[in-house]
């Protein structure tokens, strides 16, 4: 949620549009995070100018076109996803702070003790003009600036009073050329340029200007000017060696590239994305991961694995359960991260927790990671975003390397998460001796065929798109699957709910007769993910029987089946084919038609595919 951008450049003798241009471009690249208002603040001379509007970024651009703004050297920008206060002009960020608006501040997160702080600040004579928790932080930093005369010290003192989660950026008329920021439980990265420096909630904010970034840790304050970036801890001690890293994608990856939507583009990038996740994993015949800093002796002692994730990532975790238990013979549980720490889970030093998050900032998952580590468990993060909180707070990390995912509804990151979980499972099997080297090599060889097979499915996208167009008036769709087809069914239903706003449910096909079959009536569309007849033959036969059951009750049967599987044909209204692969690898192929279907159905309904209502890409509140 909430996009944040900061810029500090050289002082110009005449006002310039560069700071504002950087802020607006950065906000445009952060639109994927989900928002309902946008604003910018600049400093020109002693004037702190704030411009903000409810609605999309275009509304802000229009008012800036009518009332142009220039700056001296700095700017901050924000896209807000409303928590405290409705999405109005007044509640949009940035917020002025101080008695006469001498400061501007943007905030991502939630300040839990804002009510007490607001009452205190109002007693001191500060006037509030919004319903937000964030304005309390603006006045608090302004008050500390009045006391200390130093914006960095003011930010440090103010954040010491705050409870909750936040990333804060502030500019002040008495600190020209400077942006000061702080973070706690909310994302913040620094972009290191030449003669200018950048801040953002994501590297996408500045990826067109620099490929070098700096990680900011918990409760650190960063002071940025055109030439200097200084990081200090909560006690004011300078961090002399903050972690730098290279951004491994460029600005072109955050453009649509001729596709109608980012989601469509990302669906069609999946063959190359999976290839990138697999690349470089075998060295000298041994499986290698990015940052497996957990000692092998610890991994050999693990007696239980718990996967923690939310939404689409949880479906990837459900696929992981089947693979890891099969290869490693370790009991594996899949937990929704937001439920995990509240049910008093049984976690010990022999538990391996696998945290899955595309952004690495999912607050529910981050809190679950912290709880697991407090209980003595080792944590491995499967993540797509370098420098994000979850891998930094885990014991080890495995990065997806699928490139930026802009659309809110996840597609290529989902496949990357499944591949990463396979790699982790095979790595554990290698370390623990569950599989022989030649068995792992054979599995990896088959995995390396997956990108080409994905491309075969994508090459048939027209068939699925035609089906979606024919079903544009559908009001309910059911999805059925067994074994690894069950999480695929749930993911297909989730995609349809997320972007097409229609009722969709994913069920385990065997559960149908225990209740959900009551939903089936004449004309009800039902997708059925059919397992390979070359895998567990009895399971295949049972799913074919399920197709017959729902069709007998009037359902429109939409079947995803392996090439050559003719058993499904007599009972199917539509058959969508995928290449033959191992049973455990099938979710990498069978989910793609469901992604395409949801994307096209939402498109023909005239909906915003990339930014569905009420949703945000990175959920940074618990």
XYZ file of C-alpha atoms in Angstrom:
622
model
C 0.000 0.000 0.000
C 0.954 3.665 -0.301
C 3.729 4.720 -2.619
C 6.424 7.066 -1.352
C 9.002 9.026 -3.343
C 11.705 11.435 -2.238
C 14.292 13.394 -4.235
C 17.267 15.551 -3.316
C 19.189 17.209 -6.117
C 21.560 20.127 -6.620
C 20.594 23.632 -5.591
C 19.800 25.630 -8.732
C 20.102 29.396 -8.948
C 16.650 29.417 -10.511
C 13.690 27.213 -9.563
C 13.574 23.937 -11.519
C 10.952 21.339 -12.364
C 13.384 18.403 -11.910
C 12.379 17.518 -8.296
C 8.671 17.587 -9.155
C 9.212 15.595 -12.363
C 11.086 12.893 -10.434
C 8.357 12.730 -7.797
C 5.552 12.406 -10.348
C 7.402 9.829 -12.438
C 8.141 7.815 -9.322
C 4.523 7.929 -8.191
C 3.407 6.779 -11.635
C 5.624 3.709 -11.344
C 4.238 3.025 -7.856
C 0.578 3.168 -8.882
C 0.501 -0.629 -8.778
C 0.673 -0.522 -4.970
C -2.950 0.617 -4.813
C -4.081 4.102 -3.774
C -7.002 6.511 -3.659
C -5.282 9.926 -3.532
C -1.953 11.450 -4.491
C 0.133 14.487 -3.620
C 3.534 16.166 -3.790
C 5.439 18.738 -1.761
C 8.296 20.950 -2.915
C 10.507 23.551 -1.256
C 11.162 26.798 -3.096
C 13.018 29.325 -1.030
C 11.241 29.376 2.322
C 7.944 28.206 0.861
C 6.844 24.625 1.424
C 4.208 24.032 -1.231
C 1.837 21.063 -1.025
C -0.460 19.970 -3.863
C -2.724 16.950 -3.436
C -5.933 15.478 -4.799
C -8.232 12.558 -4.139
C -8.513 9.986 -6.891
C -5.998 8.894 -9.465
C -2.646 10.480 -10.183
C -4.109 12.110 -13.284
C -6.202 14.362 -11.025
C -3.004 15.624 -9.403
C -1.342 16.143 -12.781
C -4.304 18.199 -13.964
C -4.221 20.587 -11.012
C -0.437 20.946 -11.365
C -0.963 21.735 -15.029
C -3.315 24.535 -14.058
C -1.078 25.718 -11.199
C 2.560 24.918 -12.096
C 4.988 24.238 -9.251
C 8.767 24.583 -9.212
C 11.322 23.692 -6.571
C 14.777 24.473 -5.314
C 16.301 21.036 -4.828
C 13.923 18.635 -3.077
C 10.515 17.051 -3.441
C 8.488 14.317 -1.768
C 5.455 12.516 -3.155
C 2.828 10.061 -1.967
C -0.003 7.854 -3.160
C -2.345 7.049 -0.259
C -4.456 3.974 0.451
C -6.952 5.241 3.021
C -6.872 3.867 6.560
C -7.653 6.795 8.889
C -10.077 9.157 7.200
C -11.899 9.002 3.883
C -10.036 9.431 0.565
C -10.481 13.208 0.280
C -8.262 16.106 -0.776
C -7.766 17.084 2.846
C -6.782 13.601 3.977
C -4.373 13.089 1.095
C -0.627 13.402 1.719
C 1.673 15.297 2.109
C 0.589 16.969 5.330
C 1.850 20.299 6.562
C 3.393 20.372 10.017
C 4.105 23.253 12.368
C 2.332 26.449 13.318
C 2.649 27.990 9.869
C 3.201 24.954 7.609
C 6.992 25.065 7.644
C 7.254 21.285 7.188
C 5.729 18.721 4.812
C 5.574 15.015 5.584
C 4.373 11.815 3.927
C 3.638 8.592 5.784
C 3.087 4.962 4.913
C 1.724 2.678 7.645
C -0.397 3.167 10.749
C 0.451 5.170 13.873
C -1.340 3.367 16.670
C -0.994 6.047 19.354
C -1.965 8.965 17.135
C -5.047 9.878 19.193
C -2.999 10.571 22.336
C -0.373 12.438 20.305
C -3.029 14.515 18.573
C -4.574 15.547 21.887
C -1.143 16.521 23.187
C -0.287 18.538 20.087
C -3.649 20.306 20.052
C -3.010 21.385 23.652
C 0.261 22.877 22.367
C -1.678 24.932 19.850
C -1.183 22.889 16.682
C -4.143 22.923 14.304
C -5.258 19.717 12.575
C -6.960 19.889 9.191
C -7.357 16.172 8.397
C -8.765 12.989 9.914
C -5.510 11.080 9.474
C -3.093 9.586 11.950
C -0.272 10.886 9.748
C -0.836 14.566 10.512
C 0.116 13.900 14.122
C 3.548 12.762 12.911
C 3.909 15.911 10.797
C 3.277 18.221 13.739
C 5.408 16.083 16.044
C 8.439 16.312 13.728
C 7.833 20.064 13.286
C 7.731 20.561 17.052
C 10.975 18.625 17.503
C 12.551 20.664 14.697
C 11.631 23.845 16.555
C 13.265 22.409 19.666
C 16.456 20.978 18.109
C 16.985 23.031 14.956
C 18.108 19.837 13.184
C 15.741 17.892 10.932
C 17.542 14.568 11.429
C 17.462 14.908 15.215
C 13.826 16.004 14.998
C 12.890 12.914 12.997
C 14.730 10.654 15.437
C 13.053 12.216 18.467
C 9.624 12.098 16.843
C 9.840 8.466 15.791
C 10.837 7.497 19.316
C 7.342 8.633 20.341
C 5.501 6.740 17.633
C 3.913 3.322 18.014
C 2.949 1.170 15.047
C 4.289 0.929 11.510
C 5.646 3.775 9.439
C 7.839 5.096 6.722
C 8.146 8.876 7.058
C 9.694 11.411 4.674
C 9.918 15.085 5.569
C 11.200 18.365 4.169
C 11.488 21.633 6.098
C 12.032 25.226 5.036
C 15.007 25.534 7.421
C 16.740 22.491 5.854
C 16.880 23.347 2.158
C 18.300 20.622 -0.043
C 17.563 17.896 2.511
C 15.039 15.077 2.787
C 14.974 13.089 6.034
C 13.275 9.704 6.320
C 12.732 6.938 8.878
C 11.210 3.471 8.864
C 9.717 0.915 11.205
C 7.873 -2.144 9.867
C 7.336 -0.432 6.520
C 9.447 -0.403 3.331
C 12.065 2.232 2.495
C 14.987 2.100 0.078
C 17.506 4.695 -1.089
C 18.581 5.153 -4.696
C 22.172 6.315 -5.079
C 22.651 8.643 -8.036
C 25.326 10.998 -9.297
C 24.728 14.497 -7.983
C 21.260 13.484 -6.842
C 19.786 10.841 -4.550
C 16.384 9.217 -4.219
C 14.056 7.627 -1.678
C 11.185 5.256 -2.299
C 8.946 2.596 -0.864
C 10.129 0.471 -3.795
C 13.081 0.674 -6.192
C 10.524 1.152 -8.980
C 10.279 4.770 -7.804
C 13.740 5.586 -9.143
C 14.823 2.656 -11.343
C 15.086 4.871 -14.435
C 17.701 7.060 -12.712
C 19.997 4.584 -10.936
C 20.681 0.870 -10.615
C 22.284 1.112 -7.171
C 20.256 0.965 -3.987
C 20.786 1.065 -0.249
C 18.886 -0.936 2.372
C 17.495 0.884 5.399
C 16.978 -1.234 8.504
C 14.467 -1.038 11.340
C 14.357 2.245 13.301
C 17.047 3.878 11.211
C 16.948 7.487 10.036
C 18.383 8.457 6.660
C 19.344 11.994 5.691
C 19.612 12.623 1.965
C 21.084 15.554 0.046
C 22.299 15.775 -3.527
C 25.741 14.433 -2.661
C 25.480 12.698 0.717
C 23.407 9.898 2.206
C 23.804 9.452 5.968
C 22.183 6.616 7.890
C 21.924 6.689 11.692
C 20.407 4.344 14.237
C 17.829 5.099 16.929
C 20.581 6.450 19.220
C 22.000 8.749 16.553
C 25.096 6.641 15.821
C 26.093 6.658 12.160
C 25.872 3.354 10.272
C 29.180 3.285 8.418
C 28.496 0.315 6.127
C 24.811 0.202 5.156
C 24.088 -2.623 2.712
C 24.247 -1.708 -0.962
C 22.871 -3.828 -3.779
C 22.384 -3.641 -7.524
C 18.891 -3.485 -9.006
C 18.653 -6.360 -11.485
C 15.992 -4.886 -13.786
C 15.528 -1.575 -15.588
C 12.732 0.897 -16.217
C 11.573 -0.918 -19.357
C 10.441 -3.829 -17.180
C 7.944 -1.490 -15.517
C 6.322 -0.536 -18.838
C 3.467 -2.311 -20.599
C 5.480 -3.043 -23.724
C 2.494 -2.946 -26.078
C 0.152 -5.068 -23.944
C -3.279 -3.771 -22.930
C -2.433 -4.186 -19.237
C 0.472 -5.018 -16.978
C -1.338 -8.211 -15.996
C -1.522 -9.361 -19.609
C 2.151 -8.555 -20.050
C 3.140 -10.402 -16.884
C 1.119 -13.474 -17.875
C 3.003 -13.577 -21.159
C 6.360 -13.072 -19.398
C 5.969 -16.274 -17.406
C 8.086 -18.511 -19.634
C 11.099 -16.210 -19.271
C 10.294 -15.490 -15.601
C 10.398 -19.184 -14.688
C 13.611 -19.600 -16.659
C 15.122 -16.727 -14.668
C 14.095 -18.318 -11.366
C 15.760 -21.574 -12.395
C 18.908 -20.022 -13.845
C 22.206 -20.764 -12.085
C 20.790 -23.139 -9.492
C 23.057 -26.091 -10.302
C 26.785 -25.767 -9.693
C 29.123 -28.716 -9.947
C 26.152 -31.072 -9.944
C 24.881 -29.638 -6.633
C 21.795 -27.515 -6.117
C 22.650 -23.951 -4.977
C 20.320 -21.312 -3.510
C 20.758 -17.528 -3.132
C 21.357 -17.127 0.558
C 21.046 -20.444 2.373
C 22.782 -19.403 5.551
C 21.102 -22.055 7.696
C 23.640 -24.729 8.545
C 23.060 -28.095 6.901
C 23.187 -29.843 10.274
C 20.188 -27.741 11.353
C 18.287 -28.621 8.193
C 18.960 -32.310 8.796
C 17.386 -32.017 12.253
C 14.161 -30.376 11.054
C 11.097 -32.414 11.977
C 8.360 -30.084 10.696
C 7.934 -27.355 8.083
C 5.378 -24.572 8.346
C 4.675 -22.429 5.283
C 3.294 -18.970 6.127
C 1.774 -16.759 3.452
C -1.359 -14.860 2.418
C -3.580 -14.868 -0.663
C -1.925 -16.092 -3.842
C 1.311 -16.820 -1.964
C -0.632 -19.188 0.317
C -1.815 -21.105 -2.750
C 1.804 -21.413 -3.854
C 2.562 -22.704 -0.371
C -0.170 -25.320 -0.717
C 1.503 -26.605 -3.879
C 4.813 -26.613 -1.975
C 3.301 -28.853 0.698
C 2.640 -31.652 -1.805
C 6.150 -31.434 -3.281
C 8.135 -31.090 -0.050
C 6.312 -33.893 1.736
C 6.759 -36.174 -1.285
C 10.466 -35.474 -1.755
C 11.593 -34.903 1.830
C 9.099 -36.885 3.928
C 8.824 -33.965 6.370
C 5.346 -33.064 7.689
C 4.461 -29.732 6.137
C 1.698 -27.352 7.201
C 0.409 -24.314 5.319
C -0.760 -21.443 7.526
C -2.355 -18.130 6.659
C 0.171 -15.740 8.152
C -2.464 -13.511 9.744
C -3.791 -16.481 11.742
C -0.444 -18.108 12.558
C 0.750 -16.213 15.604
C -2.685 -15.764 17.123
C -3.436 -19.471 17.563
C -0.427 -20.326 19.755
C 1.279 -22.482 17.094
C 3.554 -25.359 18.042
C 6.935 -24.129 16.817
C 10.341 -25.254 18.107
C 13.993 -25.032 17.163
C 13.374 -28.087 14.949
C 10.713 -26.286 12.911
C 11.589 -24.716 9.571
C 9.286 -21.833 8.681
C 9.012 -20.888 5.005
C 7.711 -17.349 4.495
C 6.379 -16.575 1.005
C 5.791 -12.962 -0.084
C 6.205 -11.312 -3.471
C 6.893 -7.866 -2.022
C 8.734 -8.985 1.100
C 6.726 -6.363 2.989
C 3.446 -8.224 3.654
C 2.848 -7.140 7.230
C 0.907 -10.252 8.291
C 3.744 -12.460 7.064
C 6.442 -10.242 8.568
C 4.785 -10.415 11.995
C 4.511 -14.198 11.664
C 8.226 -14.399 10.782
C 9.116 -12.481 13.928
C 6.916 -14.700 16.059
C 8.454 -17.853 14.585
C 11.982 -16.646 15.254
C 11.058 -15.705 18.810
C 10.024 -19.357 19.274
C 13.430 -20.531 18.052
C 12.477 -21.601 14.529
C 14.679 -20.991 11.501
C 13.009 -19.010 8.720
C 13.622 -19.164 4.971
C 12.045 -16.393 2.874
C 10.868 -16.905 -0.710
C 10.654 -13.370 -2.049
C 10.851 -11.336 -5.247
C 12.070 -8.032 -3.825
C 15.698 -7.587 -2.863
C 16.249 -5.457 0.223
C 12.719 -5.939 1.567
C 11.909 -6.620 5.204
C 10.988 -10.303 5.219
C 14.207 -11.695 3.681
C 16.274 -9.279 5.782
C 14.642 -10.536 8.972
C 14.811 -14.214 7.980
C 17.688 -16.640 8.454
C 17.968 -17.351 4.736
C 16.433 -16.120 1.477
C 15.631 -17.527 -1.937
C 14.805 -14.813 -4.468
C 12.386 -15.382 -7.342
C 14.194 -13.198 -9.926
C 10.998 -12.830 -11.992
C 11.384 -9.061 -12.365
C 8.911 -6.413 -11.219
C 5.269 -7.417 -10.984
C 3.157 -4.298 -11.403
C -0.395 -5.667 -11.645
C -2.058 -6.140 -8.267
C -3.250 -9.647 -9.171
C -0.174 -11.857 -9.067
C 0.677 -14.144 -11.996
C 4.368 -14.512 -12.786
C 5.359 -14.128 -9.131
C 2.981 -16.997 -8.307
C 4.822 -19.282 -10.700
C 8.123 -17.989 -9.326
C 6.986 -18.835 -5.798
C 6.077 -22.373 -6.829
C 9.442 -22.844 -8.581
C 11.263 -21.442 -5.543
C 9.411 -23.840 -3.242
C 10.385 -26.750 -5.516
C 14.013 -25.626 -5.371
C 13.863 -25.418 -1.596
C 12.288 -28.877 -1.397
C 14.930 -30.387 -3.653
C 17.675 -28.629 -1.703
C 16.347 -30.122 1.541
C 16.129 -33.548 -0.105
C 19.746 -33.137 -1.215
C 20.984 -32.098 2.243
C 18.973 -34.721 4.101
C 19.720 -37.543 1.663
C 16.059 -38.200 0.786
C 16.849 -38.279 -2.937
C 19.879 -39.497 -4.844
C 21.851 -37.024 -6.951
C 20.608 -38.565 -10.197
C 16.985 -38.266 -9.008
C 17.441 -34.567 -8.261
C 19.183 -34.095 -11.615
C 16.256 -35.751 -13.412
C 13.749 -33.530 -11.614
C 15.755 -30.406 -12.418
C 16.009 -31.489 -16.051
C 12.227 -31.744 -16.245
C 11.826 -28.401 -14.490
C 14.067 -26.815 -17.097
C 11.588 -27.967 -19.769
C 8.790 -26.032 -18.077
C 9.489 -22.607 -19.666
C 9.055 -24.052 -23.163
C 5.875 -25.811 -22.051
C 4.552 -22.579 -20.534
C 5.126 -20.911 -23.877
C 3.051 -23.621 -25.568
C 0.153 -22.793 -23.245
C 0.580 -19.060 -23.878
C 0.569 -19.657 -27.628
C -3.007 -20.949 -27.222
C -4.186 -17.883 -25.300
C -6.681 -17.008 -28.049
C -8.792 -20.066 -27.197
C -9.102 -18.998 -23.569
C -9.712 -15.355 -24.436
C -12.505 -16.364 -26.797
C -14.081 -18.401 -24.007
C -13.847 -15.447 -21.619
C -15.492 -13.108 -24.108
C -18.346 -15.571 -24.554
C -18.819 -15.659 -20.766
C -18.701 -11.930 -20.078
C -22.140 -12.042 -18.440
C -21.331 -14.887 -16.055
C -22.153 -14.098 -12.426
C -20.642 -17.180 -10.771
C -17.881 -19.645 -11.669
C -16.782 -22.717 -9.724
C -13.333 -24.334 -9.850
C -12.574 -27.959 -8.931
C -9.302 -29.836 -8.532
C -7.642 -32.658 -6.636
C -4.122 -33.113 -5.274
C -2.031 -30.216 -6.674
C -5.063 -29.253 -8.753
C -6.865 -28.137 -5.595
C -4.651 -25.075 -4.888
C -4.814 -24.341 -8.630
C -8.601 -24.269 -8.383
C -8.419 -21.877 -5.433
C -5.990 -19.636 -7.292
C -8.208 -19.576 -10.388
C -11.167 -18.525 -8.253
C -9.133 -15.853 -6.482
C -8.017 -14.303 -9.776
C -11.606 -14.014 -10.929
C -12.727 -12.445 -7.650
C -9.812 -10.017 -7.588
C -10.209 -8.456 -11.010
C -13.637 -9.407 -12.451
C -15.619 -8.916 -9.203
C -17.825 -11.984 -9.663
C -18.565 -14.856 -7.316
C -15.977 -17.609 -7.704
C -15.072 -20.518 -5.455
C -12.356 -23.135 -5.607
C -13.082 -26.546 -4.087
C -11.331 -29.852 -3.618
C -13.212 -31.992 -6.136
C -13.713 -34.796 -3.602
C -15.463 -32.321 -1.314
C -18.095 -31.551 -3.925
C -20.523 -34.250 -2.790
C -20.211 -33.087 0.826
C -22.023 -29.816 0.168
C -20.841 -27.576 -2.688
C -22.671 -29.610 -5.355
C -25.806 -27.829 -4.118
C -24.498 -24.748 -5.942
C -24.580 -26.486 -9.321
C -27.572 -25.603 -11.460
C -28.386 -25.363 -15.136
C -25.734 -23.357 -16.972
C -23.360 -23.038 -13.996
C -19.790 -22.720 -15.371
C -17.439 -25.175 -13.660
C -13.704 -25.339 -14.383
C -12.195 -28.738 -13.621
C -8.422 -29.234 -13.403
C -7.813 -32.833 -14.399
C -4.707 -34.696 -13.192
C -2.608 -36.655 -15.652
C -3.826 -40.169 -16.478
C -0.147 -41.134 -16.374
C 0.219 -40.149 -12.729
C -2.169 -41.560 -10.156
C -4.610 -43.235 -12.507
C -7.273 -43.755 -9.837
C -7.238 -40.036 -9.046
C -7.671 -39.216 -12.730
C -10.674 -41.527 -12.966
C -12.269 -39.943 -9.908
C -11.960 -36.443 -11.355
C -13.472 -37.604 -14.653
C -16.386 -38.934 -12.594
C -16.701 -35.512 -10.971
C -17.026 -33.916 -14.414
C -19.862 -36.332 -15.153
C -21.567 -35.511 -11.843
C -21.674 -31.757 -12.380
C -22.596 -32.059 -16.034
C -25.502 -34.329 -15.138
C -26.828 -31.431 -13.042
C -26.665 -28.945 -15.897
C -23.191 -27.461 -15.402
C -21.186 -26.048 -18.275
C -17.974 -28.047 -17.926
C -14.712 -26.242 -18.751
C -11.912 -28.764 -18.498
C -8.150 -28.256 -18.304
C -6.517 -31.521 -19.273
C -3.240 -32.936 -20.465
C -2.643 -33.378 -24.182
C -3.792 -36.817 -25.244
C -6.278 -37.274 -22.422
C -9.357 -38.356 -24.372
C -11.309 -39.631 -21.354
C -12.542 -36.111 -20.579
C -13.871 -35.321 -24.046
C -17.355 -36.924 -23.813
C -18.195 -34.970 -20.664
C -16.656 -31.570 -21.475
C -18.186 -28.524 -23.110
C -14.719 -27.007 -23.546
C -11.319 -28.669 -23.231
C -8.193 -26.535 -22.750
C -4.991 -28.495 -23.273
C -1.657 -28.292 -21.456
C 1.541 -30.246 -22.204
C 2.321 -33.433 -20.332
C 4.630 -33.068 -17.341
C 5.197 -34.587 -13.907
C 2.144 -34.475 -11.640
C 3.870 -32.190 -9.117
C 4.861 -29.741 -11.859
C 1.387 -29.506 -13.419
C 0.307 -26.384 -11.446
C 2.893 -24.376 -13.398
C 0.892 -25.095 -16.559
C -2.726 -25.585 -15.506
C -3.009 -22.218 -13.743
C -2.116 -20.232 -16.870
C -5.457 -20.676 -18.698
C -7.198 -19.558 -15.505
C -5.036 -16.416 -15.350
C -5.752 -15.616 -18.994
C -9.473 -16.251 -18.492
C -9.713 -13.862 -15.540
C -7.667 -11.175 -17.282
C -9.724 -11.275 -20.471
C -13.075 -11.482 -18.677
C -12.228 -8.412 -16.611
C -11.014 -6.615 -19.721
C -14.199 -7.203 -21.717
C -16.226 -6.067 -18.700
C -14.362 -2.765 -18.940
C -12.683 -3.080 -15.534
C -9.267 -1.842 -14.430
C -7.317 -5.086 -14.664
C -4.135 -3.776 -13.061
C -5.637 -1.851 -10.163
C -8.787 -3.619 -8.972
C -10.972 -1.824 -6.485
C -10.148 -1.959 -2.763
C -6.911 -3.919 -3.294
C -3.249 -3.027 -2.978
C -0.192 -4.815 -4.297
C 1.830 -4.578 -1.130
C -0.231 -4.936 2.055
C 1.854 -3.185 4.693
C -0.729 -3.052 7.489
C -1.707 -6.003 9.671
